[in-house]
Coordinates of C-alpha atoms and ligand atoms in Angstrom, one line a residue:
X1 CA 0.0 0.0 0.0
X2 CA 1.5 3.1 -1.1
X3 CA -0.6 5.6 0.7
X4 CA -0.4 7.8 3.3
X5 CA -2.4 7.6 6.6
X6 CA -3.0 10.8 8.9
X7 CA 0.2 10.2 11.3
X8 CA 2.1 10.8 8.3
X9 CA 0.9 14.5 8.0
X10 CA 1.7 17.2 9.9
X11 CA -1.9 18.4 11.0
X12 CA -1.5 21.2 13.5
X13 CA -2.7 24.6 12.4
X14 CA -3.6 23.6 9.1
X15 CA -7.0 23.0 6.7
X16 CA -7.7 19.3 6.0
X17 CA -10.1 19.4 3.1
X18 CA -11.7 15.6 3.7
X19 CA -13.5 13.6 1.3
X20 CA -16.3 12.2 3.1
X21 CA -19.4 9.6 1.8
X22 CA -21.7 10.7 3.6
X23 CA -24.4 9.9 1.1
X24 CA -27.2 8.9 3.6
X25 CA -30.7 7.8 3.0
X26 CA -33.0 10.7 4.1
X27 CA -36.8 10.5 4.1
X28 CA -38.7 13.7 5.1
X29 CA -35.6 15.2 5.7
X30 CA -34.6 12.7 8.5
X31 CA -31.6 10.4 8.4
X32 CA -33.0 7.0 8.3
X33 CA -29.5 5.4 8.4
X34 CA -26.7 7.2 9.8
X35 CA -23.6 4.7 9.6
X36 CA -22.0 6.3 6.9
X37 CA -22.0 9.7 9.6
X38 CA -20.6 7.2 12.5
X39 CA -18.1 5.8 10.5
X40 CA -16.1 9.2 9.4
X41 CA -16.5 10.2 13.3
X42 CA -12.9 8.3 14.2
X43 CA -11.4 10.5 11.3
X44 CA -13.2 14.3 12.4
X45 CA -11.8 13.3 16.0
X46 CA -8.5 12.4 15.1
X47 CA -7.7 15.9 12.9
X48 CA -9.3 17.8 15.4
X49 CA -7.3 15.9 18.1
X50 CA -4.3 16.8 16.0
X51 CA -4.7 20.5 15.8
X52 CA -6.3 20.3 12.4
X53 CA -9.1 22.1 11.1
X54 CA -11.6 19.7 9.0
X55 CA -13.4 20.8 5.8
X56 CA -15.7 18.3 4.3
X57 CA -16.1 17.8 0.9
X58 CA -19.2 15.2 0.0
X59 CA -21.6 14.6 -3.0
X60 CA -25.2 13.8 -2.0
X61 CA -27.3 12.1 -4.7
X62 CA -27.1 12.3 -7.8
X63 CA -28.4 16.0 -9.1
X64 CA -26.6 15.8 -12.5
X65 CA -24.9 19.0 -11.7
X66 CA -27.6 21.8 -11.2
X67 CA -28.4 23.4 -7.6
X68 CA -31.1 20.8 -6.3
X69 CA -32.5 22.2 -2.9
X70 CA -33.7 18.6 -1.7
X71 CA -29.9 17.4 -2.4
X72 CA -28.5 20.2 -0.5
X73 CA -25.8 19.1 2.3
X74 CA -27.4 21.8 4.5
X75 CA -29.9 18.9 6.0
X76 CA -26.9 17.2 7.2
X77 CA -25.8 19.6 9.3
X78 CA -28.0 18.4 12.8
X79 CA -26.5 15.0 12.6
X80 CA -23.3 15.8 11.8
X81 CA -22.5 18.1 14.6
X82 CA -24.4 15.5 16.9
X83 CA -22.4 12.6 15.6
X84 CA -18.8 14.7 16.0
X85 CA -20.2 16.4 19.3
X86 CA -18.7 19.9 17.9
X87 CA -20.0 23.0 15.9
X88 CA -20.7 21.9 12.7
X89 CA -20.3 25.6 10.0
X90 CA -22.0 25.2 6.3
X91 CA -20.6 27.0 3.1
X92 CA -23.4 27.5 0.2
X93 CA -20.3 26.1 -2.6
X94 CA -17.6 23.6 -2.5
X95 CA -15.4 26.5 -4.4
X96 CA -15.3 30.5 -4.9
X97 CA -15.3 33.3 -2.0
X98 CA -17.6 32.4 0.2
X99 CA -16.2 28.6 0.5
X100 CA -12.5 30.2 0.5
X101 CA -13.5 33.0 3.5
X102 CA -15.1 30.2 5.6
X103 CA -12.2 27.7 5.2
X104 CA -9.8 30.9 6.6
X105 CA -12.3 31.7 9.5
X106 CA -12.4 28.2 10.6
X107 CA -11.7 28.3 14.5
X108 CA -9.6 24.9 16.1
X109 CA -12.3 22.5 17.1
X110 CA -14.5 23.6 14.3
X111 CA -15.7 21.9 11.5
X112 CA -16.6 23.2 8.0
X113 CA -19.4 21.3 5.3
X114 CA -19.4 22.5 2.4
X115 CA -22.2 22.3 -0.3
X116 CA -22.7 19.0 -2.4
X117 CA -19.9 18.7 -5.2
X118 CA -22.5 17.4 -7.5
X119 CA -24.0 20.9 -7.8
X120 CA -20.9 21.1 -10.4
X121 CA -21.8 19.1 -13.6
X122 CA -17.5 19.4 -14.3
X123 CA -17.2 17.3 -10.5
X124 CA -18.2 14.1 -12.2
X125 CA -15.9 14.8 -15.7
X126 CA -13.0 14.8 -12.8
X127 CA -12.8 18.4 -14.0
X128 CA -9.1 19.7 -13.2
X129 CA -9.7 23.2 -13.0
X130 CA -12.6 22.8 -10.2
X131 CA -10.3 20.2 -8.7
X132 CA -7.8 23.3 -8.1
X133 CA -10.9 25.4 -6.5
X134 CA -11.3 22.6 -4.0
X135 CA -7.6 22.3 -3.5
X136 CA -7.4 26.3 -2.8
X137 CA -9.6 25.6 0.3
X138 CA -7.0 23.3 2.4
X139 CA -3.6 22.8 3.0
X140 CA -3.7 18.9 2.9
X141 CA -6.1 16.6 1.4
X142 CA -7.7 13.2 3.4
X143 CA -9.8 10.9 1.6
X144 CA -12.0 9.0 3.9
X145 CA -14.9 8.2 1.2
X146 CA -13.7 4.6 0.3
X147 CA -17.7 4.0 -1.1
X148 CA -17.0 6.6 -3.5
X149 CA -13.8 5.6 -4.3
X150 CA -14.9 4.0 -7.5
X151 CA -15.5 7.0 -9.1
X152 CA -12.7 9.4 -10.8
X153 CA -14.3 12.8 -9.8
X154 CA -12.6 16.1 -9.1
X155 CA -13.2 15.5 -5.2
X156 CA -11.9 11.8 -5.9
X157 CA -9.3 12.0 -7.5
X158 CA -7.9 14.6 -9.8
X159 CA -7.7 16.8 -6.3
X160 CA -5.1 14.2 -4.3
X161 CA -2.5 15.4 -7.0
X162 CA -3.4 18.9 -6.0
X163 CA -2.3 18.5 -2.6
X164 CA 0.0 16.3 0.0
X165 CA -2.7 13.5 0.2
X166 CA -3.6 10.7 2.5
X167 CA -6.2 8.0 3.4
X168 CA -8.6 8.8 6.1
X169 CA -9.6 5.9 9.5
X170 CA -12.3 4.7 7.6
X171 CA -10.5 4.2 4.1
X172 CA -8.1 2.6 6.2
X173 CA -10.3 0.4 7.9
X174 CA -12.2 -0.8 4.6
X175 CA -9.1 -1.3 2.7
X176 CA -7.7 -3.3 5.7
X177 CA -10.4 -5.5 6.6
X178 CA -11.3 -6.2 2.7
X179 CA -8.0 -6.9 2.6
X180 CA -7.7 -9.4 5.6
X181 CA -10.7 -11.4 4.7
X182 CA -10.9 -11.6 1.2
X183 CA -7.3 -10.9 -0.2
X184 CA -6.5 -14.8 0.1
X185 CA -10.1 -16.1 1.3
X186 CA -10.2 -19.0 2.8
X187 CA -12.0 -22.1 0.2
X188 CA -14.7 -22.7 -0.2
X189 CA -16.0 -19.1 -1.2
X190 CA -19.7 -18.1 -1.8
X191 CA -21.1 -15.0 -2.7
X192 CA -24.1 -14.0 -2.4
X193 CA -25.4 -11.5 -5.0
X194 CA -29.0 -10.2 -5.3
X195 CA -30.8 -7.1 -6.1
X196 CA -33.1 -6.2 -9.1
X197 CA -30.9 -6.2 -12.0
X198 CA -29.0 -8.4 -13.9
X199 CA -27.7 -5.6 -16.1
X200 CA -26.3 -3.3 -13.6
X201 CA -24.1 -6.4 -12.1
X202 CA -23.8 -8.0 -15.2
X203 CA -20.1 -7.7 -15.2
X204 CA -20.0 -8.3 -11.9
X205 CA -21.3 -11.7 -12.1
X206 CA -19.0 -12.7 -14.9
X207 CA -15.7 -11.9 -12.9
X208 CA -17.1 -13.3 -9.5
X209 CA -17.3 -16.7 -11.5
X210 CA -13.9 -17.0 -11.8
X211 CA -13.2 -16.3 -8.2
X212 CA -15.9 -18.4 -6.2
X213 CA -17.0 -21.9 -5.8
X214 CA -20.9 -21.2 -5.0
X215 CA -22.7 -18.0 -6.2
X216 CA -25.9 -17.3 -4.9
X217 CA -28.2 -15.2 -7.0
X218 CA -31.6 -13.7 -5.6
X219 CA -33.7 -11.1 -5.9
X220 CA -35.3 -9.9 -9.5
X221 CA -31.9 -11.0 -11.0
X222 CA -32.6 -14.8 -9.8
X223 CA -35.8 -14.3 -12.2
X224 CA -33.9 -13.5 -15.4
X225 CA -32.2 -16.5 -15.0
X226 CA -35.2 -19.0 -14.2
X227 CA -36.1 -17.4 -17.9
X228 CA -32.7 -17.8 -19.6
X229 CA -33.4 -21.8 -18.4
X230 CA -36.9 -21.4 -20.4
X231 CA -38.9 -20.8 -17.1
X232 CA -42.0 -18.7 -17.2
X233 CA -41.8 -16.2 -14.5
X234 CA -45.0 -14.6 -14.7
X235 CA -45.9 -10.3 -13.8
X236 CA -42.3 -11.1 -11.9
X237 CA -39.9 -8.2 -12.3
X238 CA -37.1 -9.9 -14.6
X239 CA -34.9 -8.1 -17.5
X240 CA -35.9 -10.5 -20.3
X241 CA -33.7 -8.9 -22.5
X242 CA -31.2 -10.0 -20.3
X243 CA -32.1 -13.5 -20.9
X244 CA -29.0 -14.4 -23.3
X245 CA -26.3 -13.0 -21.5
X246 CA -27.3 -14.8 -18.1
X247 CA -28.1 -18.1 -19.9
X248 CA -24.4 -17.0 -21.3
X249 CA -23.2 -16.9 -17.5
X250 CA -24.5 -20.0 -17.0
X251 CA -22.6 -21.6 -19.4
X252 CA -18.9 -20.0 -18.7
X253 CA -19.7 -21.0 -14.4
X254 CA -20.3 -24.5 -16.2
X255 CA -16.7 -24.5 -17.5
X256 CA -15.4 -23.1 -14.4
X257 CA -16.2 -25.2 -11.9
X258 CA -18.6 -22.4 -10.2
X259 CA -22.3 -23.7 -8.7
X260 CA -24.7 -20.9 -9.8
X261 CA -27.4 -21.7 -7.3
X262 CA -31.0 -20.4 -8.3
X263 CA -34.0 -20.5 -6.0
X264 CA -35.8 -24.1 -6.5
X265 CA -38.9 -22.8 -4.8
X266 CA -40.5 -19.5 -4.6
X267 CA -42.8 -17.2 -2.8
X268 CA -45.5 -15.8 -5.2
X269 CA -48.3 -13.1 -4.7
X270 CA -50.1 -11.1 -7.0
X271 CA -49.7 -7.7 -5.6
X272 CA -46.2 -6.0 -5.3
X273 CA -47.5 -5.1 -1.3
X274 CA -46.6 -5.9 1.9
X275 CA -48.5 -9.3 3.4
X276 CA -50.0 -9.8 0.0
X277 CA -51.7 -12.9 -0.1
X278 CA -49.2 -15.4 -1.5
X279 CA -48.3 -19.0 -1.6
X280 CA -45.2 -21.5 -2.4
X281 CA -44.5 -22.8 -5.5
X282 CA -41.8 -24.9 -7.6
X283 CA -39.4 -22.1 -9.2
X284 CA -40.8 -23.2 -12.7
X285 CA -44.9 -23.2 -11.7
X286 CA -45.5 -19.0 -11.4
X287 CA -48.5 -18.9 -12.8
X288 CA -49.1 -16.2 -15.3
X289 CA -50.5 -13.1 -12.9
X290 CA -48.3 -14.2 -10.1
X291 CA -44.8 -12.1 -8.6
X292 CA -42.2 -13.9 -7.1
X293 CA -41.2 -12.0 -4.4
X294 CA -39.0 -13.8 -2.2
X295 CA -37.0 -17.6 -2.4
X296 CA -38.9 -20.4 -1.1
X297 CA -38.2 -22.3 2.2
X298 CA -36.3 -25.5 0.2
X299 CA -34.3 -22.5 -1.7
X300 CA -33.2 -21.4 1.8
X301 CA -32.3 -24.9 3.0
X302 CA -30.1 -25.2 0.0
X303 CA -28.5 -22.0 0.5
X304 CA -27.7 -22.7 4.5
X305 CA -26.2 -26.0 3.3
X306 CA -23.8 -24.4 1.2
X307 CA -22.9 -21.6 3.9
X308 CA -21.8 -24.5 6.2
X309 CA -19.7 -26.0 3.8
X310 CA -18.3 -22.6 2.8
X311 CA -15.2 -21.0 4.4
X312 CA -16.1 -17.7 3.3
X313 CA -19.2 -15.4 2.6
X314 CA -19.1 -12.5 0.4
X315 CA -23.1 -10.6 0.3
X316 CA -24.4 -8.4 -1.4
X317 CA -28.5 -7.8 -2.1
X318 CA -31.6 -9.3 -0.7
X319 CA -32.7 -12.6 -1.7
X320 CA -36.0 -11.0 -2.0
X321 CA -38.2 -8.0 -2.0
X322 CA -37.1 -7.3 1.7
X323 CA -38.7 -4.4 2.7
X324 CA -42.3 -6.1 2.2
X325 CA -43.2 -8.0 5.3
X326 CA -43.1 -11.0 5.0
X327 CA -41.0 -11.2 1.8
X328 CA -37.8 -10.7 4.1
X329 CA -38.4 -14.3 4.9
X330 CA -35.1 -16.1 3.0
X331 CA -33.0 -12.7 3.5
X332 CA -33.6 -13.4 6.9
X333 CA -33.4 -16.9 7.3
X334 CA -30.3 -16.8 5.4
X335 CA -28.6 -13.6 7.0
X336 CA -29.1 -15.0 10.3
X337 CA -27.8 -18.5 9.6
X338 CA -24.5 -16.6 8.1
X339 CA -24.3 -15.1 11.9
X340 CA -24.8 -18.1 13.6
X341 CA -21.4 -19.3 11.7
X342 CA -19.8 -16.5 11.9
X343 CA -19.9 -16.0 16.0
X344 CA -18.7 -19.4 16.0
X345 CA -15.5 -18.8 13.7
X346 CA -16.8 -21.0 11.2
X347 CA -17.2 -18.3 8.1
X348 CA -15.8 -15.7 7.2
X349 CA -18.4 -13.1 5.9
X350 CA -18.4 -9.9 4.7
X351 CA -21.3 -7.9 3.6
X352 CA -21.8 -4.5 1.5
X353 CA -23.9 -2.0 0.2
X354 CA -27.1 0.1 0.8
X355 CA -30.1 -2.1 0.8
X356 CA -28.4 -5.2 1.8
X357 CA -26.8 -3.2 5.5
X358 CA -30.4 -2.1 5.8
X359 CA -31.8 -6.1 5.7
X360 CA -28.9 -7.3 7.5
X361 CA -29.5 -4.7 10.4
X362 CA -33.3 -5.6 10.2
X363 CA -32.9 -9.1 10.9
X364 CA -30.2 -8.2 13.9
X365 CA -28.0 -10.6 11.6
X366 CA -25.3 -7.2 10.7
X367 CA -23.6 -7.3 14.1
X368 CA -22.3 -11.0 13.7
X369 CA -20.6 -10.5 10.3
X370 CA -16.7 -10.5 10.6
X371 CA -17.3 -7.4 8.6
X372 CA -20.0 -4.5 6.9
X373 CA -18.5 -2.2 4.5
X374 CA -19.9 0.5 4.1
X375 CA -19.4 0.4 0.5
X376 CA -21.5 -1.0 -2.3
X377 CA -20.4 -0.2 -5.8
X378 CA -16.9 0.4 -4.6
X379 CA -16.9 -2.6 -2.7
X380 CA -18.0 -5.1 -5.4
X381 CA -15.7 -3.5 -8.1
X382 CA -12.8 -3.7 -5.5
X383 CA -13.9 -7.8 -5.1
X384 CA -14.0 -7.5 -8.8
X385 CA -9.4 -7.1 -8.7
X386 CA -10.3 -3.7 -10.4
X387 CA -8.4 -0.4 -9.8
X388 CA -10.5 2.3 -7.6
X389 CA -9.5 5.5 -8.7
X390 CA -9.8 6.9 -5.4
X391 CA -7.6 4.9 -4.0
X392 CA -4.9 4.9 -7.0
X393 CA -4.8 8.5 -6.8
X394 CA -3.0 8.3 -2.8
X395 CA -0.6 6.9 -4.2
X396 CA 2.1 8.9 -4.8
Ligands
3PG1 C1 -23.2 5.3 -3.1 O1 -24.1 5.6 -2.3 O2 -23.2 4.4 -3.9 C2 -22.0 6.2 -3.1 O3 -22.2 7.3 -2.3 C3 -21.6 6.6 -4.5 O4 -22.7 7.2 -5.1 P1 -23.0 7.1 -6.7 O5 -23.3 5.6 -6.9 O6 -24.1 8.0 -7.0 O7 -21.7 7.5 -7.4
MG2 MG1 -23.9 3.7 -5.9

């Protein structure tokens, strides 16, 4: 590793622009999940601790560069300053005057937010010149946003060769504890990869082949495959389309010795709704106006099997729609059984990404994993053996 942590840098007295993620689900303008807050706290503390004057530089959303109210960081403000215990001040811009005459007011034990990046269509082109606004705000550069270290952006990366750069606790800590569970993972491996769409992980699934024994697939994206096998699926939410490319998959697990395990039974209702009436069916009997909306118990039997054989757990998505009681069944059953092995030092298992921290902290399953990340793109592209350009760019 070729980056530099913060007791490399000499903090005291000077502005540490940080890259934060602190990309948070918000409904009605509450916080409904703050981990992403609690996990930059260790990093805040430390610069503070050090004499160092913390600026925080964040996108929120995805606003396509125009000035979105909703997506303003101004909401964060409350939790942020309740999360670091200390005055929390807010700048309108990440660049210009009124960004640059906050950063030079900034008292010791303060800490400055400042406006979403993504109000900048040039952030996302890793636009240089905005890169050197940001830069003009601190006097050392800390990038603690490892879930959005997939992305090339001005606040990313093209900024860490603007300034003496290093990795913040939390990039640390992901890179670390990635690296210690799944840089040489203990055989077997499964994964454990659901969601909607095939076609967002497509890639994905095609590299994971190569580096697991069992892969799991759930969610909408288990449906596509039932219909690249010739399985009617019914009203179920599936990317027919798709249908080719995952019978494709099929074929290249095949030569590599990977089991691609699809649900065998399935939990189908007519109404996408919570406690919609529904029964259990053999994968290939959905009727034509039924959903699947969850995997079957026999599904889940098959899937605990395999965890106990398995050395190593890699998750990311829900098995089903899990935010529909009782459609969390098999996410449930499943995440719970993965605890159960891991508080017993039988598995290793490590779990990222949005929706699938919300289900594993819904089931009470999260606290027994050996690991959450709070990464999800940047997490699976990191399993992947890819390059995060985030990362890349600390090394200098
Ligand atoms: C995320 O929540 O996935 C990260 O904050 C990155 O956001 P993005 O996917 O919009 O780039
Ligand atoms: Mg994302």
């Amino acid at each position: 590793m070729g980056w530099k942590t913060l007791d490399d840098m000499d903090l005291n007295g000077k502005r540490v622009l940080v890259r934060v993620d602190i990309n948070v689900p918000v409904v009605d303008g509450v916080v409904t999940d703050a981990t992403r807050i609690q996990r930059i706290v260790p990093t805040v503390r430390d610069i503070l601790a050090a004499g160092g004057k913390p600026i925080l530089l964040a996108h929120f959303g995805r606003p396509g560069g125009e000035r979105r109210e909703n997506l303003s960081l101004k909401q964060l403000v409350p939790t942020l300053e309740s999360a670091f215990g200390t005055k929390v001040l807010f700048a309108a811009d990440c660049v210009g005057t009124e960004a640059e005459l906050a950063a030079q007011a900034l008292q010791p034990g303060q800490v400055l937010l400042l406006e979403n990046t993504r109000f900048h269509a040039a952030e996302t082109k890793n636009d240089a010149d905005l890169a050197a606004g940001m830069a003009r705000l601190g006097d050392v550069y800390c990038n603690d946003a490892f879930s959005a270290a997939h992305r090339a952006h001005s606040s990313t990366e093209a900024i860490a060769r603007l300034l003496p750069a290093c990795a913040g606790r939390l990039m640390q800590a992901e890179l670390q504890a990635l690296e210690s569970a799944l840089g040489a993972p203990e055989r077997p491996v499964t994964a454990v990869v659901g969601g909607a769409k095939v076609s967002t992980k497509l890639e994905l699934l095609g590299n994971l082949i190569d580096k697991v024994d069992y892969l799991v697939i759930g969610g909408g994206m288990a449906n596509t495959f039932l219909v690249a096998q010739g399985v009617s699926v019914g009203k179920s939410l599936a990317e027919t389309a798709m249908k080719d490319t995952a019978a494709e998959i099929l074929t290249k697990a095949e030569s590599t010795g990977c089991q691609i395990v699809l649900p065998r039974d399935v939990v189908v209702a007519e109404t996408f709704e919570a406690n919609a009436p529904h029964h259990v069916l053999p994968a290939d009997q959905c009727p034509d106006d039924g959903m699947i909306l969850d995997a079957g118990p026999e599904s889940v039997a098959a899937i605990i099997e395999i965890f106990e054989k398995s050395k190593t757990l890699i998750w990311n998505g829900p098995l089903g729609a899990f935010e529909l009681e009782p459609f969390d069944a098999a996410t449930n059953a499943a995440a719970l059984k993965a605890a159960a092995l891991s508080r017993s030092g039988q598995l290793i298992s490590v779990a990222g990404g949005g929706d699938t921290v919300a289900a594993l902290n819904a089931s009470g399953a999260a606290k027994d994993f050996t690991y959450i990340s709070t990464a999800g793109g940047a997490f699976l592209e990191w399993m992947e053996g890819k390059t995060l350009p985030g990362v890349a760019a600390l090394d200098q």
